Every structure is written in C-alpha cells, then in structure tokens.
XYZ file of C-alpha atoms in Angstrom:
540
model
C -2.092 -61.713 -43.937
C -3.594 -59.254 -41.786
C -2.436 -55.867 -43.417
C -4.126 -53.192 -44.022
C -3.864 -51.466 -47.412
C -4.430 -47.513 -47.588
C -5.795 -47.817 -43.580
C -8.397 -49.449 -45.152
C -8.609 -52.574 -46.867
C -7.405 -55.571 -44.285
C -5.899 -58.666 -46.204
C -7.783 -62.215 -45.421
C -5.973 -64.247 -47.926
C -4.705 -64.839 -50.958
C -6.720 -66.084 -53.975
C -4.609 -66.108 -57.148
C -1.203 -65.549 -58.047
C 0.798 -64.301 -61.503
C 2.586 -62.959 -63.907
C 0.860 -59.596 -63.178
C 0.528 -59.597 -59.419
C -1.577 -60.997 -56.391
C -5.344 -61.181 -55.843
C -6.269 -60.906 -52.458
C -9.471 -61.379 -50.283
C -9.844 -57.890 -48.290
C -12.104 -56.557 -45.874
C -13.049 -53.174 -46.642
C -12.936 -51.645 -42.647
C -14.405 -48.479 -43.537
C -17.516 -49.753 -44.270
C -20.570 -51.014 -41.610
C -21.104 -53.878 -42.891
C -16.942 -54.891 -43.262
C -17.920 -55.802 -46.820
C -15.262 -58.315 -48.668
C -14.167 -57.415 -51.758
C -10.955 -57.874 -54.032
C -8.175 -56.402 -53.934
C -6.016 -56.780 -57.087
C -1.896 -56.083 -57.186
C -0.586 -55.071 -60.196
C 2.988 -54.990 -60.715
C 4.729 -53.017 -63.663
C 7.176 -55.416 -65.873
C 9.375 -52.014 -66.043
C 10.020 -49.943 -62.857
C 11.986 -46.905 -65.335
C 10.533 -43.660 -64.164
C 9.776 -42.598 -67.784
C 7.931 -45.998 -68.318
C 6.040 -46.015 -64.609
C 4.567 -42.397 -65.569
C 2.876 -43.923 -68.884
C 2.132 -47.071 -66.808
C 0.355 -45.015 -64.384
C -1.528 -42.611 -67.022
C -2.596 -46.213 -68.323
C -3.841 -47.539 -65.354
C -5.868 -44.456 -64.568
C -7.619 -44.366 -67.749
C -8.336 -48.086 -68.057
C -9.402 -48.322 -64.313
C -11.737 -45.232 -65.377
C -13.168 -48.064 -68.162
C -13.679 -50.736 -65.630
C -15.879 -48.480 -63.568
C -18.250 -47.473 -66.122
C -18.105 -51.006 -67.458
C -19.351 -52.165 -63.834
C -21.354 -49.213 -62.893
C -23.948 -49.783 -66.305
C -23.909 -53.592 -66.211
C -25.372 -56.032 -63.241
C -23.342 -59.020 -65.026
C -19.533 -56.984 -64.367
C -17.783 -56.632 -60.907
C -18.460 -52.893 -60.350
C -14.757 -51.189 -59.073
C -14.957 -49.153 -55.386
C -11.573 -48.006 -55.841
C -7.724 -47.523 -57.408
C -4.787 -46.785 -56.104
C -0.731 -46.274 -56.059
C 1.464 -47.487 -53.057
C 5.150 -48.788 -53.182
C 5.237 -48.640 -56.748
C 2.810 -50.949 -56.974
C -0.871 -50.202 -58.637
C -3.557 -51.811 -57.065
C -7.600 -52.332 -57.856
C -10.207 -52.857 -55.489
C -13.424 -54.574 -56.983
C -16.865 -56.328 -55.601
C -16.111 -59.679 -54.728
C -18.299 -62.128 -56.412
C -20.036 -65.081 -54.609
C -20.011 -67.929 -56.808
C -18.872 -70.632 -58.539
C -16.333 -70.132 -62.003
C -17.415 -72.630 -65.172
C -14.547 -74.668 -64.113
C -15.468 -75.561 -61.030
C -18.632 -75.773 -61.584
C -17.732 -78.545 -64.353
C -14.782 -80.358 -62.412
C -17.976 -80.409 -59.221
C -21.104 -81.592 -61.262
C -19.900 -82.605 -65.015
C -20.848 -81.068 -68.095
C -24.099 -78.973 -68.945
C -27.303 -79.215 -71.222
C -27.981 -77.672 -73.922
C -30.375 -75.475 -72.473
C -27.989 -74.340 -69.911
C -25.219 -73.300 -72.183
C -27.796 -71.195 -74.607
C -28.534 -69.450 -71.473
C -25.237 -68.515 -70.962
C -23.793 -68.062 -73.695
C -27.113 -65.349 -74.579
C -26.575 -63.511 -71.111
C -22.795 -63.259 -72.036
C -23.242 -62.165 -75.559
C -25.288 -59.060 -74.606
C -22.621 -58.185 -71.573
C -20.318 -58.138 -75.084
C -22.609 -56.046 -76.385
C -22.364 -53.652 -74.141
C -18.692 -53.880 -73.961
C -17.555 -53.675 -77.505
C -20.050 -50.630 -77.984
C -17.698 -49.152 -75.365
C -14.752 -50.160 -77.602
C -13.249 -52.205 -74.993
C -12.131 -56.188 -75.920
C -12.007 -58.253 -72.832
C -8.873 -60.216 -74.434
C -9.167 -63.134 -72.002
C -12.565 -64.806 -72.149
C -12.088 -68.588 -70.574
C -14.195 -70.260 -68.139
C -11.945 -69.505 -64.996
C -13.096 -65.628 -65.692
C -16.580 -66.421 -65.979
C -18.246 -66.815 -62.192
C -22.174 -68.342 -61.988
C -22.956 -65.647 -58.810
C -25.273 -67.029 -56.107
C -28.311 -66.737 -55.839
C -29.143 -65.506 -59.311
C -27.146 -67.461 -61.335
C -26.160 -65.142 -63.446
C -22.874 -65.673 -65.720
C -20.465 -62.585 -64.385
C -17.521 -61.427 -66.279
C -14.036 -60.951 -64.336
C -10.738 -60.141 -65.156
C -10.441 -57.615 -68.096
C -7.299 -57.600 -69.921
C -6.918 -53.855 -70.338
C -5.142 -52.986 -67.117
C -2.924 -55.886 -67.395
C -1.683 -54.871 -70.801
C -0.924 -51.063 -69.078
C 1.148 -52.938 -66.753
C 3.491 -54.279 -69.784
C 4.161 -50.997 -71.167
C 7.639 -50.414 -72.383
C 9.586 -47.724 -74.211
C 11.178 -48.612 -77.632
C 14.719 -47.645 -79.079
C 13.213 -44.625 -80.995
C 11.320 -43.421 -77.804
C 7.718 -44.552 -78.478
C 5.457 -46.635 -75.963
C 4.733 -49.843 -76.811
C 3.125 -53.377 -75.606
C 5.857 -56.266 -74.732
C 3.161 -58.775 -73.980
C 0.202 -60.381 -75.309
C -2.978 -60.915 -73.269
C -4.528 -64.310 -73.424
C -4.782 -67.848 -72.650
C -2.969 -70.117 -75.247
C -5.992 -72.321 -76.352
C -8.675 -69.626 -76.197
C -7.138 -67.212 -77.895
C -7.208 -66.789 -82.013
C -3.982 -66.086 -84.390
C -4.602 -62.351 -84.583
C -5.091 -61.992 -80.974
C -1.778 -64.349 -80.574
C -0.220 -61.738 -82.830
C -1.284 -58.620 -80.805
C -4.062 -57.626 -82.670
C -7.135 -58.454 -81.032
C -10.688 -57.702 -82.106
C -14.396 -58.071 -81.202
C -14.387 -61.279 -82.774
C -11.396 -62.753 -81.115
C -13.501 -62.358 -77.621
C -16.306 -63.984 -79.634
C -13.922 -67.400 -80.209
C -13.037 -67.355 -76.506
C -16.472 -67.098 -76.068
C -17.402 -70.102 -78.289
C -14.484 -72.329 -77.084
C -15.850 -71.859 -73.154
C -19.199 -73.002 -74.792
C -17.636 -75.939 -75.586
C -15.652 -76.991 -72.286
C -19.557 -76.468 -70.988
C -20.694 -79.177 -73.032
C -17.924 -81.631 -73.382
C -15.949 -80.944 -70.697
C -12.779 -80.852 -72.565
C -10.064 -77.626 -72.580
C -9.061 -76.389 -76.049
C -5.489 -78.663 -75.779
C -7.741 -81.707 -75.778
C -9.686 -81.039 -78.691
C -7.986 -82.418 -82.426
C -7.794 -79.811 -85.159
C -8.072 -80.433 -88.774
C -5.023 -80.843 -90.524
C -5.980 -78.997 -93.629
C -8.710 -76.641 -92.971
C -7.093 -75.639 -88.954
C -10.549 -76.474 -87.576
C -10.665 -77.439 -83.996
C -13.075 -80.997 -83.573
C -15.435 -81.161 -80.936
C -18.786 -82.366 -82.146
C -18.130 -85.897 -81.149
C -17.959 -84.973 -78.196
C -21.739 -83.363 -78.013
C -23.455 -85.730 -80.583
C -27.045 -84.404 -79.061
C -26.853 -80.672 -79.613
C -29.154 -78.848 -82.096
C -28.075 -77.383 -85.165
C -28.145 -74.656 -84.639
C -26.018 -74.236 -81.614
C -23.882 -76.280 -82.799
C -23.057 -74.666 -86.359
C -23.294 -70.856 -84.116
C -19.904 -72.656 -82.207
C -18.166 -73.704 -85.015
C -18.960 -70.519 -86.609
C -17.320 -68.584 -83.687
C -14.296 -70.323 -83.081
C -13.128 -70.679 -87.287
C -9.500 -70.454 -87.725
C -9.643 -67.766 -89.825
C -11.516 -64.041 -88.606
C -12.908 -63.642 -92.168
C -15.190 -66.625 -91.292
C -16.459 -65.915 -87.685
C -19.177 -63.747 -86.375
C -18.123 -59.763 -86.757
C -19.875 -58.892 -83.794
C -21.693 -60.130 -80.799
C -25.145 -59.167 -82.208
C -24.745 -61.054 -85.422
C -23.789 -64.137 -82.961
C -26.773 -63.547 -80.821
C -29.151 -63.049 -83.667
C -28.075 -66.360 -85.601
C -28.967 -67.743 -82.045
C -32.395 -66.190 -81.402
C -33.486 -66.725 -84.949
C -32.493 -70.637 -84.789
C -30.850 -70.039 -88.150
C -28.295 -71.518 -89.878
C -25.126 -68.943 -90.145
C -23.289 -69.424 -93.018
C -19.355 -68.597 -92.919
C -19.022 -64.729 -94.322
C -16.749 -65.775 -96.401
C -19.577 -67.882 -98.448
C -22.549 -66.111 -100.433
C -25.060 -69.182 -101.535
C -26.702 -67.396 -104.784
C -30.678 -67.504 -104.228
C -32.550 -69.176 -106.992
C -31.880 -68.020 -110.488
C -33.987 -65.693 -112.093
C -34.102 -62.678 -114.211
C -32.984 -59.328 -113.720
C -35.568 -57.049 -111.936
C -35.580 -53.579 -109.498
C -36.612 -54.215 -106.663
C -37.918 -51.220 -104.610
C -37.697 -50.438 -100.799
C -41.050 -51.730 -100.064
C -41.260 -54.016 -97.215
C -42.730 -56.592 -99.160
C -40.577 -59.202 -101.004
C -39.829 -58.639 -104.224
C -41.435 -60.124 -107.909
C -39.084 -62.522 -109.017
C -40.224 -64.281 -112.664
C -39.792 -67.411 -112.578
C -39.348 -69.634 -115.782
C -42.139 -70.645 -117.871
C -42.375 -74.439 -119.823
C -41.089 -73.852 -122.979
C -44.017 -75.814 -124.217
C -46.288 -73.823 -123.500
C -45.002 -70.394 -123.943
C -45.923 -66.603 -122.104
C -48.949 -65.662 -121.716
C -49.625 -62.671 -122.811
C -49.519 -60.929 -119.506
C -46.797 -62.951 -118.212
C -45.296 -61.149 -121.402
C -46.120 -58.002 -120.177
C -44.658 -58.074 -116.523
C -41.422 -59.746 -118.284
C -41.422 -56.921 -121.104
C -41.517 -54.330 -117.934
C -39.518 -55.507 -115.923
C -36.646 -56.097 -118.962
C -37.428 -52.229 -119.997
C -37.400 -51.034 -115.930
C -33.938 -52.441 -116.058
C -32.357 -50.779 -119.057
C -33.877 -47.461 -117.427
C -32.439 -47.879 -114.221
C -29.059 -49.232 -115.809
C -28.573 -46.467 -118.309
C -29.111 -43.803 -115.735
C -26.939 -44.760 -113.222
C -23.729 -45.851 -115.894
C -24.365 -42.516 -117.481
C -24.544 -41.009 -113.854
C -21.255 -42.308 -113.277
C -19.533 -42.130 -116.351
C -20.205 -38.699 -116.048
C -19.470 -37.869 -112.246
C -16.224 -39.363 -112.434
C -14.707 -37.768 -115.501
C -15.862 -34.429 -113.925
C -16.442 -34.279 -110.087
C -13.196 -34.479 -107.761
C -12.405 -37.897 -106.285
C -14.351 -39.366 -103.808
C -13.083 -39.309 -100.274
C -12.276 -42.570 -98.398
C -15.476 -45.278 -97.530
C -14.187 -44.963 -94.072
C -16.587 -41.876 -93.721
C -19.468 -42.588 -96.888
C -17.652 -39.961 -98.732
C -18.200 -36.606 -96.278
C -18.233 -33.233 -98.228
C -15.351 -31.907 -96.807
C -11.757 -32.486 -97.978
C -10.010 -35.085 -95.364
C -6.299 -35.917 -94.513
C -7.203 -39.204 -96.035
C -9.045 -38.310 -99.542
C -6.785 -40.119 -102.671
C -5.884 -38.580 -105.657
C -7.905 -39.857 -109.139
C -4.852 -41.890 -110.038
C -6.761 -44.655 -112.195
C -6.880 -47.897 -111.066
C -3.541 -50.011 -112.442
C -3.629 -53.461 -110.533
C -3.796 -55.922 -112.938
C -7.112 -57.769 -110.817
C -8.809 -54.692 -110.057
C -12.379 -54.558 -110.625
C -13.752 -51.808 -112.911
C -15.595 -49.403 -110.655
C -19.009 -49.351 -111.433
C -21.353 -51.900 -112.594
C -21.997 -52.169 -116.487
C -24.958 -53.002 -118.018
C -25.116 -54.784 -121.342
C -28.176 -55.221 -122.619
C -26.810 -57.611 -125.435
C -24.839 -59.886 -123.422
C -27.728 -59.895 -119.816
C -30.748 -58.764 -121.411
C -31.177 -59.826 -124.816
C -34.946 -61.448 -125.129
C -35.179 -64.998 -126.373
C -37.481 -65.852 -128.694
C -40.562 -68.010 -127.966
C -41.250 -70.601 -126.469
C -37.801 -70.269 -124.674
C -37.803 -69.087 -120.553
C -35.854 -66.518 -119.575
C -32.400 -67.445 -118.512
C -31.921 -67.296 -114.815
C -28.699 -65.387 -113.581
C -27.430 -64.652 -109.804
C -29.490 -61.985 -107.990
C -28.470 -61.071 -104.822
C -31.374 -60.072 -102.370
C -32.348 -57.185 -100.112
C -31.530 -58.966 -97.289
C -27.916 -60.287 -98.308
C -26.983 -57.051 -99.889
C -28.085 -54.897 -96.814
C -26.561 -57.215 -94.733
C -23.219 -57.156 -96.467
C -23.241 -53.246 -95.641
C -24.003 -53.674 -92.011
C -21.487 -56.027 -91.872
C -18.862 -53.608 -93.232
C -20.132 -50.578 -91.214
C -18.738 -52.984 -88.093
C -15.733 -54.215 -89.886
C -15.026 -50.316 -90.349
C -14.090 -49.545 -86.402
C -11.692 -52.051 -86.883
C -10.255 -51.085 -90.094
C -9.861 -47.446 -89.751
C -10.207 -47.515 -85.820
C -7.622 -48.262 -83.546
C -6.781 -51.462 -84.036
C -5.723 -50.771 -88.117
C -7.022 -54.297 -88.607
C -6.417 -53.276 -92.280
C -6.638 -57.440 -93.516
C -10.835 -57.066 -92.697
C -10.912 -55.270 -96.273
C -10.048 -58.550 -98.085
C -13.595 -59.329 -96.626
C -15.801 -56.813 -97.942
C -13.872 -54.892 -101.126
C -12.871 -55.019 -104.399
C -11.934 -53.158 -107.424
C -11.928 -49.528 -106.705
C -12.961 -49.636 -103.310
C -10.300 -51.438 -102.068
C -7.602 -49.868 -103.999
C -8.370 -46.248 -102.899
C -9.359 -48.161 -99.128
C -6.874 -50.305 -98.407
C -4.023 -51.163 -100.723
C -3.078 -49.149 -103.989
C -0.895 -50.130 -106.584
C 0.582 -46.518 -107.681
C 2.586 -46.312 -104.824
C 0.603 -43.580 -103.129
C -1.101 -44.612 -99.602
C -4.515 -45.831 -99.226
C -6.797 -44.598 -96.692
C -6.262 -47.125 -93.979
C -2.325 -47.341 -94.956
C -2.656 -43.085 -94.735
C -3.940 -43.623 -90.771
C -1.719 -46.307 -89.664
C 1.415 -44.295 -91.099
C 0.402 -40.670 -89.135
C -0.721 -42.512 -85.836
C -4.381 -41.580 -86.497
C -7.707 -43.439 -86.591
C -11.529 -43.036 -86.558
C -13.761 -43.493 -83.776
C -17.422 -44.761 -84.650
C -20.786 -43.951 -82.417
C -24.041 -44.438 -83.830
C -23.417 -46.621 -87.180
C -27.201 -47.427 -88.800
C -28.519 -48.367 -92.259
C -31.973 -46.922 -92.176
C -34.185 -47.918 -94.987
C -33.561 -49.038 -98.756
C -34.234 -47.114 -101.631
C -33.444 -49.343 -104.505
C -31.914 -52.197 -105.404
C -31.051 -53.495 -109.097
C -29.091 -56.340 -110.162
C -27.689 -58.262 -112.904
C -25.906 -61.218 -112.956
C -22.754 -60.883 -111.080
C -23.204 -57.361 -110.119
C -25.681 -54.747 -108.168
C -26.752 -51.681 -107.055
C -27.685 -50.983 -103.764
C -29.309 -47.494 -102.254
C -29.624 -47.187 -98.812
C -30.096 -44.057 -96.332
C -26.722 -44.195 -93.629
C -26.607 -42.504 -90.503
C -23.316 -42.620 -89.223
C -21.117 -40.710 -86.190
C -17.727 -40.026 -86.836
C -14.399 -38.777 -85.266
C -10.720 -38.534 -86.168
C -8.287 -38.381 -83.758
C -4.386 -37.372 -84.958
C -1.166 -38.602 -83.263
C -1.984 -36.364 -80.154
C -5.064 -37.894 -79.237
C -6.617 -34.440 -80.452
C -9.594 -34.505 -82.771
C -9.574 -33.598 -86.225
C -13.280 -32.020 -86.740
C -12.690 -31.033 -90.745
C -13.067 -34.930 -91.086
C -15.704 -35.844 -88.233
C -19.002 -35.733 -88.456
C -22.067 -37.281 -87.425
C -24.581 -37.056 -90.404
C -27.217 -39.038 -92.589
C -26.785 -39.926 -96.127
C -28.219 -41.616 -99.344
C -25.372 -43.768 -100.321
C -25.324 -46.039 -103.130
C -22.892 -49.031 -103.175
C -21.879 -50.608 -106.329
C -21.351 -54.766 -105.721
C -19.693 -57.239 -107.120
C -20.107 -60.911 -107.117
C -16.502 -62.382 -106.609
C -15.678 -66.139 -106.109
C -19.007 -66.728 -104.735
C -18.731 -63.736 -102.487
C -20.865 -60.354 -102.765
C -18.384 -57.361 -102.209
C -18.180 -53.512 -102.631
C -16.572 -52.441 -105.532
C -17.303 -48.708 -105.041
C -19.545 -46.451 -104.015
C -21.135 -43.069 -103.967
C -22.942 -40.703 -101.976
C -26.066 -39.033 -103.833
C -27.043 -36.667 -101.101
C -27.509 -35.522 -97.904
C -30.066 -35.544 -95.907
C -29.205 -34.474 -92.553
C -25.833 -33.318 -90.945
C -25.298 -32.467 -87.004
C-alpha cells in the first residue's frame, strides 16, 4: 500500500487477486482531481527473454484494442495508460462505480423479466460493436459485468485478450503459441474449452449470466440433459415469456451449430419477439407448387390446391399453366448455363471470396467430385419426375419450397460463419453448417487428397479478414422440391494476410457481385451446394 507506480499512480488497495496478477485501486496523482482508477498487474507465465519480447509485442497490440474498444463505447472502461516495469506489464483503466451482477444478486435476489431484457439488449449491442472489431471477450460472467451508478448501465470489464498475451510460450519447433485457455469453467462452451473460441461462445456466456439474473443459480447448479447435453433451468423461471426464454436456450445449446451466429441475430430474435428456431432445423413452409419468385418486395404467389371436386377454373388454369411453363424456362436456362460453364470455363475459386476474378493461392483444381455422399453440383430440373401436370380434377401436388426470407437468410448466415471459417480462428467445423456437395468439397474437406480452401489457409498460416459483408437485394429465386436457386447482389470487403502478417492484394478485394447460390434441402436443413458468380457490378 502506498506506492507509487511510474511517479504516478499511488496504490490504495488491493481488489482482486490471480492467476494473471493483482488489481489494484490507484490514485492517479498527476491529475487535479486525484481521479481513482485501476491499475491492473500482469505477470508473464514465462520470464525467457525470447518469450517476454513476443509477450510484450502482445501486450502492446492488444492494449492498443482495449483503447479503441473504450474510447468508441460509453458501456467499456476506456484505458488512460500501459506500461512495463520490473518485468512486469501493467494496465491502467477508469475505475467503474458500481455494483457487479453478483453482488447485486447475493444483495437484493434475482431480477424481472424486464430487467434482464434490458440488459441483456444493452450488452448485445456492446458485442456488436466488439465482434465487428474482431475481438471475443472470452470471459463473459456476471462478476465482469458492473451496473455503474447513476446510469445503470451494464459495463463490460475484464477482456481476455491481454491475459492470453501473458501465456505466450515458445514450442519445440520455435513457433509461439497459447499454453492456457481463457474462461470460467461453467460459462464457457466446448470449443472455447478447447481453445477455439468464437462470437458465439461470448454469446453462451452471455445467455448463461441471463440466467443467474433470473434464477439466481451459477452454471454448476443447473442439471444438464443426459442425452441431448442441455443445461435445465426453466424450472427455475416458470414466469418468463417465450420468447426470452427460447432466445436463452437458444444461446447457451451444447452444440455451436445450434446457437445464435452472431450478436445481431440474438438481438433481432429479441426485438422481433420471435420464436428462433435452432439453425440446425429448417421447418418446410406449407407445400405448394413450384413457382419463381421475383425480387419484388411483395410476397410471392403461391397456388394453393384446389378440391378435386370441383376442378380449375379456367383462369386458375392459366396462372398454374404459367407458372409450370415460367419454371421449365428458368430451369432449362440455368442447367444448360451450367452444364455448359463448367465443362468449359476454369474452376471456380473458393466461396470464401464469391468467386473473385483473379487467380488466388486458394483456387482448387476441377478434380470431379469422388466422395461417395457428395451432392451433385447444381440443381436438376426434371420436368417428368417435379412437373408433370395431373389430369383433372386432381390438385397439384405440393412439394418443399423454401422462401425468400429463409434462403436469404441462410446466406447471411454464412457470410458471418465465413470470418470464422477462413478468418483467424480456422473454425473449419462451421462448414458442416451451411455446405454440401460441391461446395463443401472444394471449401472445406476434399476427398482427392488435394487441400480444400480452408485446409489450404490453415496449412500456410494464412487467413481472410472480412469488413463490410452485405446481401443487397434479390434477383430471383426458383425452387423445386428439395432444391433452389437463389440470386442475390453481394457486397463484400476482403483481405488475405500470409504467414507474415503481410497482405496478399492478388486475392483481396472489396467489390459487389451478382452471385447465384445453388441449395440443397438436406435432412431437413437448406444448404449451399455450389455457387456462381454471374457478374460484376462494382469493384474498389
């Protein structure tokens, strides 16, 4: 107590103590006011001097993160300053005056409904924010959330970046590597257990603090589901909506393929009071025929079947007639389109970047497709076996559409699912979620022995880095039975970085494109089984 840190910063007392180091209560003398603040000890696990100069590039860079993070956003502790003494690596951040969830449950019980929605919105747009910055917090938990006084406001502390620079070590062939995990056993998922965090993984922290909020119990006191791994809480909170309640199971499923992607897609099943269904589940709308529907914003004609005692009138006759002919078009275009492209044109380059013009480190050869599952792929069109007429005074047989909304939805999905994928984090399992057939054998795994796109980064060190990732309007959509066509206009801002950390601009880009994605209806799931780019429309 009492000593004063870089002439500066006088010690008041000690707040927390760890595994990483010391949090102390400072007073920063070199301001008027003596403002308090925090002043955080870090200690390296590894005091080698090769290891303590990539610990200290490390600490510098994610230090540099924590000040934007605070500088942009009201709801993190903004940092006033970094430094190095003894060997040691210290932070100095805004001290917060409040109350963490924790207390404030252990003080006045367990909140309403109304209170958690409020905090668990404010929270998922300061995730927002960070995951566009491509940071995970790794350590969401209701002792790192603080309720500041007077506003009230949910604050997030303690990022897990600069602790994992900390546990930098050097391996046996001379690279830098992680020795620990970030976390707190309970709120963390398997993949984030396993050292591979993502967006999502902050998203079940996130959903598990929601919890504690309304039942008061920690993660250890919750049951979990024997077969399915789900954790049990709801009989604990047997007066929540809905919807908030099937938003928290959502977010905190076992599995990733079965949470929310992103913080938006958690927030908007929360705004919208609707009712998210697992990603891993596609409920087919109601039958009916196959149709095109166009991108105009209103919904599309669907036919619906007619009594077959009573037969078509003869302009219901007419639409159907149309709409049966409007298909074949469409249908015989594109398979001929195709058919013809891909005996002819070169191979398309990787989905990671909607097929870019220039060759790319990771374009794949035309080697056909030889996995025994794979998916053929393109759609086919039969007009004997999906549009053969019946004869009068038979209704049309229904078969599976997809929609607008699910299909462009599916593709917004996997334009997140991408910085994962081919970012970073090589969280290569995500394809499972969104690919098939061709797709995912030139994407993620192939079967000839050659390396796929995402196999291609992780092997050379490299990955993509995504900015500005839109779908912009729909062009057309046709579909028949279990399979689709989807055009939509993509703008999308990429950049590859190599081994070095130096940027590979022959496959970057930042452009707009007409894309059209060829789906396929799998076990009840709508997937991409390839795709195509038909022009573009605007490259910076």
């Amino acid at each position: 107590m009492n000593t004063i840190l870089k002439d500066r910063y006088k010690i008041l007392q000690t707040i927390a103590q760890g595994g990483f180091g010391e949090t102390f209560l400072a007073e920063d003398t070199h301001m008027p006011s003596g403002r308090r603040c925090l002043v955080k000890q870090l200690k390296p696990i590894n005091n080698e001097p090769q290891v303590y100069q990539l610990v200290q590039q490390r600490f510098q860079r994610e230090a540099a993160i924590l000040e934007e993070l605070g500088r942009i956003s009201s709801q993190i502790p903004q940092l006033y300053a970094y430094f190095e003494s003894d060997g040691q690596f210290y932070l100095v951040e805004e001290f917060i005056e409040g109350e963490t969830l924790t207390a404030k449950v252990q003080s006045q019980g367990i909140f309403s409904e109304s209170q958690v929605r409020a905090i668990l919105m404010s929270l998922l747009e300061v995730l927002i924010y960070v995951h566009s910055k491509h940071i995970i917090h790794r350590d969401i938990k209701p002792d790192n959330i603080i309720l500041r006084q007077p506003d009230g406001l949910p604050i997030l502390i303690d990022f897990g970046a600069v602790k994992e620079s900390m546990g930098t070590v050097v391996s046996p062939s001379g690279n830098s590597a992680q020795s620990i995990v970030i976390g707190t056993p309970g709120y963390m998922p398997s993949e984030q257990a396993a050292g591979r965090p993502v967006y999502s993984s902050d998203l079940y922290g996130l959903g598990l603090t929601m919890i504690y909020l309304l039942t008061g119990k920690i993660p250890q006191e919750l049951d979990t589901d024997l077969l399915t791994g789900e954790t049990r809480w709801r009989q604990y909170a047997l007066n929540i909506s809905p919807t908030l309640g099937l938003v928290l199971d959502k977010s905190i499923q076992p599995h990733l393929r079965d949470r929310f992607l992103t913080a938006t897609e958690m927030l908007s099943a929360l705004q919208n009071q609707t009712t998210p269904v697992p990603s891993t589940i596609v409920s087919p709308p109601i039958a009916a025929p196959a149709t095109v529907v166009t991108a105009a914003p209103t919904a599309s004609t669907v036919m619906q079947p007619v009594s077959s005692r009573q037969g078509l009138a003869e302009w219901q006759k007419a639409i159907v007639t149309g709409s049966i002919i409007g298909s074949f078009l469409l249908a015989a275009l594109l398979v001929n389109h195709y058919l013809t492209t891909s005996k002819n044109d070169p191979p398309s380059p990787p989905i990671s970047q909607e097929t870019p013009p220039e060759p790319s480190p990771i374009a794949v050869s035309p080697t056909p497709i030889t996995s025994p599952n794979a998916v053929a792929p393109s759609p086919t069109f039969s007009p004997q076996e999906t549009f053969e007429p019946t004869p009068e005074p038979s209704y049309i047989a229904p078969s599976p559409l997809i929609s607008q909304a699910e299909a462009v939805n599916l593709i917004e999905r996997w334009q997140t699912a991408k910085r994962e994928i081919f970012g970073s984090n090589h969280a290569i399992y995500l394809g499972d979620e969104f690919l098939t057939g061709k797709a995912y054998h030139e994407n993620i795994r192939r079967t000839d022995g050659q390396e796929s796109s995402s196999e291609w980064l992780l092997n050379n060190g490299s990955y993509y880095q995504y900015g500005v990732q839109s779908v912009d309007s729909v062009q057309n959509l046709a579909s028949s039975g279990n399979q689709a066509i989807l055009e939509v206009v993509i703008t999308e801002e990429r950049t590859l970085y190599d081994s070095n950390g130096n940027i590979d601009y022959t496959a970057s880009g930042f452009d707009t494109r007409l894309v059209r994605y060829y789906l396929q209806l799998e076990n009840g799931q709508w997937k991409i089984s390839d795709y195509q780019t038909i022009k573009v429309i605007r490259e910076n």
